[in-house]
Amino acid sequence: AEHQHARYNPLRDDWVLVSAHRVKRPWQGQLEKPPPEDVPRWDPNNPLCPGATRANGEVNPQYEGTFVFPNDFPALQPDAPKPGDSDHPLFRAAAAQGVCKVMCFHPWSDLTLPLMSLAEIRAVIDAWAELAAELGASYPWVQIFENKGAMMGCSNPHPHCQVWASSFLPNEACLEDRTQRQHLSQHGVPMLLEYAQQEAIRKERLVVENADWLVVVPYWATWPYQTLLLPRRHVCRLQDLRDSERDSLASIMQRLLIKYDNLFEISFPYSMGWHGAPTGPYLKEDCGHWQLHAHYYPPLLRSATVRKFMVGYEMLAQAQRDLTPEQAAERLRSLPEVHYKQKSK
């Protein structure tokens, strides 16, 4: 807690420098603008709202729950041509096909996940699992991710996420596949199943838990209030969750996200995403080394206006953090589980 040291991340096979004393240094750098509190519930000019017209001229239905549609500006397309052969090993290219979808969580623009009901969050989880199974029938990787807040590059305040399915395994998937496979081979137990069991015993990095899930600030966390959401039993993919586990997932997500919002009493920005065993052709292979999990990467460090920047040393050497994961977990753990906007209700 007082002296710098390095911690190993077995999931990414890299290291993070922990320098807890640096959090005391004065800040005269950039201050972020807090997220707006006056987002209109419905805006006819917002392309994600029910009944609104999107950029391609299509009109959204008057949806009342979740709503999934093809991304109007996809990063991946199913019919993209293959690049030509390279004439040198330093100038390689490869085929990249896929599909990109957008999923609205709710018809109201002013309602984020922590303010939704458990039934509404459960509907989001079911839609995630359905998309993972549908796209995973043919694509090797289905990446579900949410960028929340303008600070994380989100261009629209309406509660939504994206789902990109690709014909290839992305870098992070390849890395986690290798490290989890090696751990199972060497230790006889899936890495993140063993890790969840250890964190449940140690408790110093535990944020919230229930019968099926636990959320920790991982021992190797890079971002200040980064968390890892883990199931207690061995589960390879989101679509493999039992009905009861989906209910308890909705509950623990709500509890975590309320704590996030309560930390600085704002709609807390983050990027999050699910990682599970590859799909498509991998459905026929043994992927028992994989354990389903979700990463949450929030950028804020000291307040609603001071963020952590990944620059300089982080870009040129290795990741570095200014407070210990244990300190971050203790602060999150101690926060109330009633949303600050609902305290007076």
Short mmCIF file of C-alpha atoms in Angstrom, two decimals:
data_model
loop_
_atom_site.label_atom_id
_atom_site.label_comp_id
_atom_site.label_asym_id
_atom_site.label_seq_id
_atom_site.Cartn_x
_atom_site.Cartn_y
_atom_site.Cartn_z
CA ALA A 1 0.00 0.00 0.00
CA GLU A 2 2.97 2.35 0.57
CA HIS A 3 5.71 1.20 -1.80
CA GLN A 4 5.77 0.64 -5.54
CA HIS A 5 5.81 -2.91 -6.82
CA ALA A 6 4.84 -4.86 -9.94
CA ARG A 7 1.97 -7.36 -10.18
CA TYR A 8 1.59 -10.14 -12.72
CA ASN A 9 -1.57 -10.50 -14.81
CA PRO A 10 -1.85 -14.21 -15.69
CA LEU A 11 -4.78 -13.59 -18.03
CA ARG A 12 -2.79 -11.27 -20.28
CA ASP A 13 0.71 -12.57 -19.43
CA ASP A 14 1.98 -9.08 -18.59
CA TRP A 15 2.75 -6.85 -15.62
CA VAL A 16 1.38 -3.67 -14.05
CA LEU A 17 3.37 -1.21 -11.94
CA VAL A 18 1.55 -0.24 -8.72
CA SER A 19 2.64 3.13 -7.29
CA ALA A 20 0.13 3.86 -4.55
CA HIS A 21 1.99 6.88 -3.16
CA ARG A 22 1.46 8.80 -6.43
CA VAL A 23 -2.24 9.29 -5.76
CA LYS A 24 -1.26 12.00 -3.26
CA ARG A 25 0.36 14.22 -5.88
CA PRO A 26 -1.40 17.53 -6.70
CA TRP A 27 -3.40 17.61 -9.93
CA GLN A 28 -3.18 20.53 -12.31
CA GLY A 29 -3.99 18.60 -15.46
CA GLN A 30 -7.12 18.27 -17.57
CA LEU A 31 -10.51 18.31 -15.89
CA GLU A 32 -13.30 16.40 -17.61
CA LYS A 33 -16.81 17.70 -18.08
CA PRO A 34 -19.28 15.68 -15.97
CA PRO A 35 -21.96 13.83 -17.96
CA PRO A 36 -25.20 15.76 -18.55
CA GLU A 37 -28.04 15.20 -16.13
CA ASP A 38 -30.75 16.56 -18.43
CA VAL A 39 -30.91 13.88 -21.14
CA PRO A 40 -34.42 13.97 -22.65
CA ARG A 41 -36.40 10.74 -22.23
CA TRP A 42 -37.38 10.79 -25.91
CA ASP A 43 -35.93 12.86 -28.73
CA PRO A 44 -37.18 12.51 -32.32
CA ASN A 45 -33.71 13.51 -33.53
CA ASN A 46 -31.98 10.77 -31.54
CA PRO A 47 -31.53 7.82 -33.97
CA LEU A 48 -31.72 5.27 -31.14
CA CYS A 49 -35.12 6.37 -29.86
CA PRO A 50 -38.35 4.51 -30.70
CA GLY A 51 -39.93 5.91 -33.86
CA ALA A 52 -36.83 7.93 -34.81
CA THR A 53 -35.30 7.86 -38.28
CA ARG A 54 -31.74 6.54 -38.49
CA ALA A 55 -28.97 7.71 -40.82
CA ASN A 56 -29.87 5.13 -43.47
CA GLY A 57 -33.48 6.34 -43.60
CA GLU A 58 -34.94 3.41 -41.68
CA VAL A 59 -37.49 4.21 -38.97
CA ASN A 60 -37.17 2.46 -35.63
CA PRO A 61 -40.22 0.59 -34.40
CA GLN A 62 -42.01 1.78 -31.26
CA TYR A 63 -40.07 -0.75 -29.21
CA GLU A 64 -40.85 -1.17 -25.51
CA GLY A 65 -38.00 -3.41 -24.38
CA THR A 66 -34.67 -4.24 -26.00
CA PHE A 67 -34.19 -3.43 -29.68
CA VAL A 68 -31.49 -4.91 -31.93
CA PHE A 69 -30.63 -3.64 -35.40
CA PRO A 70 -27.66 -3.73 -37.82
CA ASN A 71 -25.10 -1.01 -37.18
CA ASP A 72 -25.54 1.68 -39.83
CA PHE A 73 -21.77 2.29 -39.85
CA PRO A 74 -20.30 -1.22 -39.32
CA ALA A 75 -16.60 -1.84 -38.76
CA LEU A 76 -17.08 -5.35 -40.17
CA GLN A 77 -19.10 -6.44 -43.20
CA PRO A 78 -19.86 -10.02 -44.23
CA ASP A 79 -18.93 -9.61 -47.90
CA ALA A 80 -15.66 -7.65 -47.62
CA PRO A 81 -13.12 -8.89 -50.23
CA LYS A 82 -9.92 -10.60 -49.16
CA PRO A 83 -6.72 -8.56 -49.45
CA GLY A 84 -4.12 -9.55 -51.99
CA ASP A 85 -1.07 -11.65 -51.20
CA SER A 86 1.80 -9.90 -49.48
CA ASP A 87 5.15 -9.56 -51.19
CA HIS A 88 7.05 -9.29 -47.87
CA PRO A 89 6.60 -10.77 -44.37
CA LEU A 90 6.68 -7.28 -42.82
CA PHE A 91 3.62 -6.25 -44.84
CA ARG A 92 1.01 -8.87 -44.09
CA ALA A 93 -2.76 -8.53 -44.34
CA ALA A 94 -5.57 -10.99 -43.70
CA ALA A 95 -9.25 -11.34 -44.47
CA ALA A 96 -11.68 -9.76 -42.00
CA GLN A 97 -15.41 -10.32 -42.37
CA GLY A 98 -18.22 -10.03 -39.88
CA VAL A 99 -21.36 -8.24 -38.78
CA CYS A 100 -21.97 -5.41 -36.33
CA LYS A 101 -25.20 -4.89 -34.43
CA VAL A 102 -26.49 -2.28 -32.00
CA MET A 103 -28.70 -3.21 -29.08
CA CYS A 104 -30.77 -0.63 -27.20
CA PHE A 105 -31.38 -1.63 -23.59
CA HIS A 106 -34.55 0.40 -23.08
CA PRO A 107 -36.77 2.85 -24.97
CA TRP A 108 -35.97 5.72 -22.57
CA SER A 109 -32.79 7.72 -23.23
CA ASP A 110 -32.47 8.90 -19.62
CA LEU A 111 -32.44 5.41 -18.08
CA THR A 112 -29.10 3.65 -17.65
CA LEU A 113 -28.61 0.03 -16.52
CA PRO A 114 -28.25 0.78 -12.77
CA LEU A 115 -31.59 2.62 -12.84
CA MET A 116 -33.43 -0.13 -14.70
CA SER A 117 -35.49 -2.79 -12.94
CA LEU A 118 -34.15 -6.30 -12.43
CA ALA A 119 -36.65 -7.60 -15.00
CA GLU A 120 -35.41 -5.05 -17.54
CA ILE A 121 -31.75 -5.96 -16.88
CA ARG A 122 -32.65 -9.64 -17.18
CA ALA A 123 -34.17 -8.90 -20.61
CA VAL A 124 -30.84 -7.36 -21.65
CA ILE A 125 -28.97 -10.47 -20.48
CA ASP A 126 -31.36 -12.73 -22.41
CA ALA A 127 -30.86 -10.61 -25.54
CA TRP A 128 -27.08 -10.84 -25.09
CA ALA A 129 -27.24 -14.62 -24.80
CA GLU A 130 -29.54 -14.89 -27.81
CA LEU A 131 -27.20 -12.81 -29.97
CA ALA A 132 -24.16 -14.72 -28.74
CA ALA A 133 -25.78 -18.00 -29.74
CA GLU A 134 -27.19 -16.72 -33.04
CA LEU A 135 -24.01 -15.06 -34.32
CA GLY A 136 -21.78 -17.66 -32.66
CA ALA A 137 -23.35 -20.41 -34.76
CA SER A 138 -21.14 -19.29 -37.63
CA TYR A 139 -18.64 -16.69 -36.37
CA PRO A 140 -15.61 -17.66 -34.22
CA TRP A 141 -15.86 -14.59 -31.98
CA VAL A 142 -18.82 -12.53 -30.78
CA GLN A 143 -17.81 -9.45 -28.83
CA ILE A 144 -20.52 -7.86 -26.71
CA PHE A 145 -19.39 -4.50 -25.36
CA GLU A 146 -20.79 -1.28 -23.91
CA ASN A 147 -19.08 2.10 -24.07
CA LYS A 148 -20.87 4.22 -21.47
CA GLY A 149 -20.40 7.97 -21.42
CA ALA A 150 -18.84 10.51 -23.76
CA MET A 151 -15.53 10.07 -21.92
CA MET A 152 -15.39 6.53 -23.31
CA GLY A 153 -16.17 7.60 -26.86
CA CYS A 154 -19.90 6.98 -26.72
CA SER A 155 -21.56 9.26 -29.29
CA ASN A 156 -25.14 8.77 -28.07
CA PRO A 157 -26.49 8.96 -24.48
CA HIS A 158 -29.27 6.43 -25.16
CA PRO A 159 -28.57 3.21 -23.16
CA HIS A 160 -27.15 0.73 -25.65
CA CYS A 161 -24.32 -1.64 -26.45
CA GLN A 162 -22.73 -3.10 -29.56
CA VAL A 163 -22.17 -6.66 -30.73
CA TRP A 164 -19.46 -7.37 -33.28
CA ALA A 165 -19.07 -10.87 -34.71
CA SER A 166 -15.85 -11.58 -36.60
CA SER A 167 -14.44 -14.26 -38.86
CA PHE A 168 -11.24 -14.23 -36.80
CA LEU A 169 -10.19 -14.32 -33.15
CA PRO A 170 -9.18 -10.78 -32.06
CA ASN A 171 -5.94 -10.14 -30.20
CA GLU A 172 -7.41 -10.21 -26.67
CA ALA A 173 -9.30 -13.42 -27.42
CA CYS A 174 -6.16 -15.11 -28.74
CA LEU A 175 -4.21 -13.99 -25.70
CA GLU A 176 -6.80 -15.17 -23.17
CA ASP A 177 -7.20 -18.44 -25.06
CA ARG A 178 -3.47 -19.13 -24.78
CA THR A 179 -3.09 -18.17 -21.11
CA GLN A 180 -6.19 -20.07 -19.96
CA ARG A 181 -5.19 -23.14 -21.97
CA GLN A 182 -1.70 -23.10 -20.41
CA HIS A 183 -3.10 -22.70 -16.90
CA LEU A 184 -5.47 -25.66 -17.26
CA SER A 185 -2.66 -27.79 -18.68
CA GLN A 186 -0.28 -26.90 -15.85
CA HIS A 187 -2.68 -26.77 -12.89
CA GLY A 188 -5.64 -28.95 -13.88
CA VAL A 189 -8.28 -26.28 -13.17
CA PRO A 190 -9.57 -23.36 -15.28
CA MET A 191 -7.64 -20.20 -14.34
CA LEU A 192 -10.57 -17.90 -13.63
CA LEU A 193 -12.52 -20.58 -11.77
CA GLU A 194 -9.55 -21.02 -9.43
CA TYR A 195 -9.10 -17.25 -9.24
CA ALA A 196 -12.75 -16.70 -8.26
CA GLN A 197 -12.44 -19.33 -5.55
CA GLN A 198 -9.32 -17.65 -4.16
CA GLU A 199 -10.84 -14.16 -4.19
CA ALA A 200 -13.98 -15.45 -2.45
CA ILE A 201 -11.76 -16.70 0.37
CA ARG A 202 -9.42 -13.71 0.59
CA LYS A 203 -12.19 -11.05 0.28
CA GLU A 204 -9.81 -8.05 0.30
CA ARG A 205 -10.57 -7.24 -3.35
CA LEU A 206 -14.22 -8.33 -3.26
CA VAL A 207 -16.79 -5.66 -4.20
CA VAL A 208 -20.11 -7.56 -4.31
CA GLU A 209 -21.13 -11.22 -4.37
CA ASN A 210 -24.12 -13.52 -4.41
CA ALA A 211 -24.72 -17.27 -4.68
CA ASP A 212 -23.71 -17.47 -8.35
CA TRP A 213 -21.40 -14.51 -9.00
CA LEU A 214 -18.72 -12.29 -7.55
CA VAL A 215 -17.20 -8.98 -8.59
CA VAL A 216 -13.63 -8.12 -7.65
CA VAL A 217 -11.10 -5.43 -8.40
CA PRO A 218 -8.60 -7.90 -9.86
CA TYR A 219 -5.20 -8.27 -8.20
CA TRP A 220 -3.63 -7.10 -11.48
CA ALA A 221 -6.10 -4.27 -12.26
CA THR A 222 -4.77 -1.51 -14.51
CA TRP A 223 -7.58 1.06 -14.40
CA PRO A 224 -8.28 2.68 -10.99
CA TYR A 225 -11.72 1.12 -10.38
CA GLN A 226 -11.52 -1.74 -12.85
CA THR A 227 -13.59 -4.80 -11.95
CA LEU A 228 -13.94 -8.39 -13.07
CA LEU A 229 -17.33 -10.15 -12.96
CA LEU A 230 -17.01 -13.92 -12.50
CA PRO A 231 -19.38 -16.89 -12.14
CA ARG A 232 -18.75 -19.29 -9.26
CA ARG A 233 -19.28 -22.43 -11.32
CA HIS A 234 -17.50 -23.43 -14.52
CA VAL A 235 -19.32 -21.75 -17.43
CA CYS A 236 -17.77 -21.35 -20.89
CA ARG A 237 -20.24 -19.06 -22.65
CA LEU A 238 -22.95 -16.54 -21.88
CA GLN A 239 -25.60 -18.65 -23.58
CA ASP A 240 -24.76 -21.54 -21.19
CA LEU A 241 -26.07 -19.71 -18.13
CA ARG A 242 -28.98 -21.27 -16.27
CA ASP A 243 -32.20 -19.38 -15.78
CA SER A 244 -31.44 -18.74 -12.11
CA GLU A 245 -27.93 -17.56 -12.95
CA ARG A 246 -29.33 -14.98 -15.34
CA ASP A 247 -31.54 -13.64 -12.56
CA SER A 248 -28.64 -13.42 -10.13
CA LEU A 249 -26.48 -11.84 -12.85
CA ALA A 250 -29.07 -9.08 -13.28
CA SER A 251 -28.95 -8.48 -9.52
CA ILE A 252 -25.17 -8.33 -9.19
CA MET A 253 -24.84 -6.10 -12.27
CA GLN A 254 -27.33 -3.67 -10.79
CA ARG A 255 -25.52 -3.65 -7.43
CA LEU A 256 -22.13 -3.05 -9.04
CA LEU A 257 -23.35 -0.30 -11.36
CA ILE A 258 -25.18 1.49 -8.53
CA LYS A 259 -21.92 1.51 -6.57
CA TYR A 260 -20.11 2.89 -9.61
CA ASP A 261 -22.62 5.74 -9.95
CA ASN A 262 -22.51 6.41 -6.21
CA LEU A 263 -18.70 6.70 -6.17
CA PHE A 264 -18.70 10.25 -7.56
CA GLU A 265 -22.49 10.69 -7.82
CA ILE A 266 -22.55 10.78 -11.60
CA SER A 267 -23.55 8.40 -14.37
CA PHE A 268 -20.24 6.52 -14.19
CA PRO A 269 -18.40 6.09 -17.51
CA TYR A 270 -16.79 2.79 -18.46
CA SER A 271 -16.12 0.32 -21.22
CA MET A 272 -17.24 -3.21 -20.46
CA GLY A 273 -17.39 -6.44 -22.40
CA TRP A 274 -18.00 -10.17 -22.14
CA HIS A 275 -15.32 -12.76 -22.84
CA GLY A 276 -16.21 -16.41 -23.26
CA ALA A 277 -15.07 -19.42 -25.21
CA PRO A 278 -14.81 -18.95 -29.00
CA THR A 279 -17.71 -20.10 -31.12
CA GLY A 280 -18.32 -21.05 -34.76
CA PRO A 281 -15.88 -23.88 -35.58
CA TYR A 282 -14.71 -23.90 -31.95
CA LEU A 283 -18.11 -25.20 -30.81
CA LYS A 284 -16.91 -28.66 -31.87
CA GLU A 285 -13.69 -28.37 -29.85
CA ASP A 286 -12.98 -28.77 -26.14
CA CYS A 287 -12.93 -25.24 -24.71
CA GLY A 288 -12.94 -26.30 -21.08
CA HIS A 289 -9.99 -24.03 -20.33
CA TRP A 290 -12.26 -21.02 -20.82
CA GLN A 291 -14.29 -19.38 -18.07
CA LEU A 292 -16.95 -16.79 -18.87
CA HIS A 293 -16.23 -13.33 -17.44
CA ALA A 294 -16.94 -9.63 -17.95
CA HIS A 295 -14.40 -6.81 -17.77
CA TYR A 296 -15.34 -3.31 -16.59
CA TYR A 297 -12.81 -0.57 -17.41
CA PRO A 298 -13.80 2.83 -15.90
CA PRO A 299 -11.39 5.74 -16.52
CA LEU A 300 -12.09 7.99 -13.50
CA LEU A 301 -9.41 8.26 -10.85
CA ARG A 302 -9.97 10.94 -8.19
CA SER A 303 -13.33 12.54 -8.94
CA ALA A 304 -15.97 12.99 -11.60
CA THR A 305 -13.59 15.31 -13.44
CA VAL A 306 -10.15 13.69 -13.01
CA ARG A 307 -9.43 10.62 -15.10
CA LYS A 308 -6.57 8.19 -15.49
CA PHE A 309 -4.60 8.69 -18.69
CA MET A 310 -2.83 5.79 -20.39
CA VAL A 311 0.08 7.74 -21.86
CA GLY A 312 3.86 8.05 -21.63
CA TYR A 313 5.11 5.18 -19.49
CA GLU A 314 1.94 3.15 -20.08
CA MET A 315 2.23 3.41 -23.86
CA LEU A 316 6.00 3.01 -24.04
CA ALA A 317 6.81 0.66 -21.15
CA GLN A 318 3.98 -1.01 -19.20
CA ALA A 319 0.72 -0.28 -17.40
CA GLN A 320 0.89 1.70 -14.14
CA ARG A 321 -1.73 2.53 -11.48
CA ASP A 322 -1.81 5.04 -8.62
CA LEU A 323 -3.83 3.26 -5.93
CA THR A 324 -3.80 -0.38 -4.98
CA PRO A 325 -6.59 -2.72 -6.11
CA GLU A 326 -7.30 -3.37 -2.43
CA GLN A 327 -7.86 0.33 -1.77
CA ALA A 328 -10.15 0.61 -4.78
CA ALA A 329 -12.13 -2.47 -3.75
CA GLU A 330 -12.56 -1.22 -0.19
CA ARG A 331 -13.90 2.09 -1.42
CA LEU A 332 -16.36 0.46 -3.84
CA ARG A 333 -17.39 -2.15 -1.27
CA SER A 334 -18.25 0.49 1.32
CA LEU A 335 -20.57 2.44 -1.00
CA PRO A 336 -24.35 2.13 -0.54
CA GLU A 337 -26.42 -0.02 -2.87
CA VAL A 338 -29.21 2.52 -3.16
CA HIS A 339 -28.65 4.79 -6.13
CA TYR A 340 -27.89 8.39 -5.20
CA LYS A 341 -30.76 9.58 -7.43
CA GLN A 342 -33.19 7.40 -5.50
CA LYS A 343 -32.09 8.21 -1.94
CA SER A 344 -34.89 10.68 -1.35
CA LYS A 345 -37.56 8.41 -2.81
#
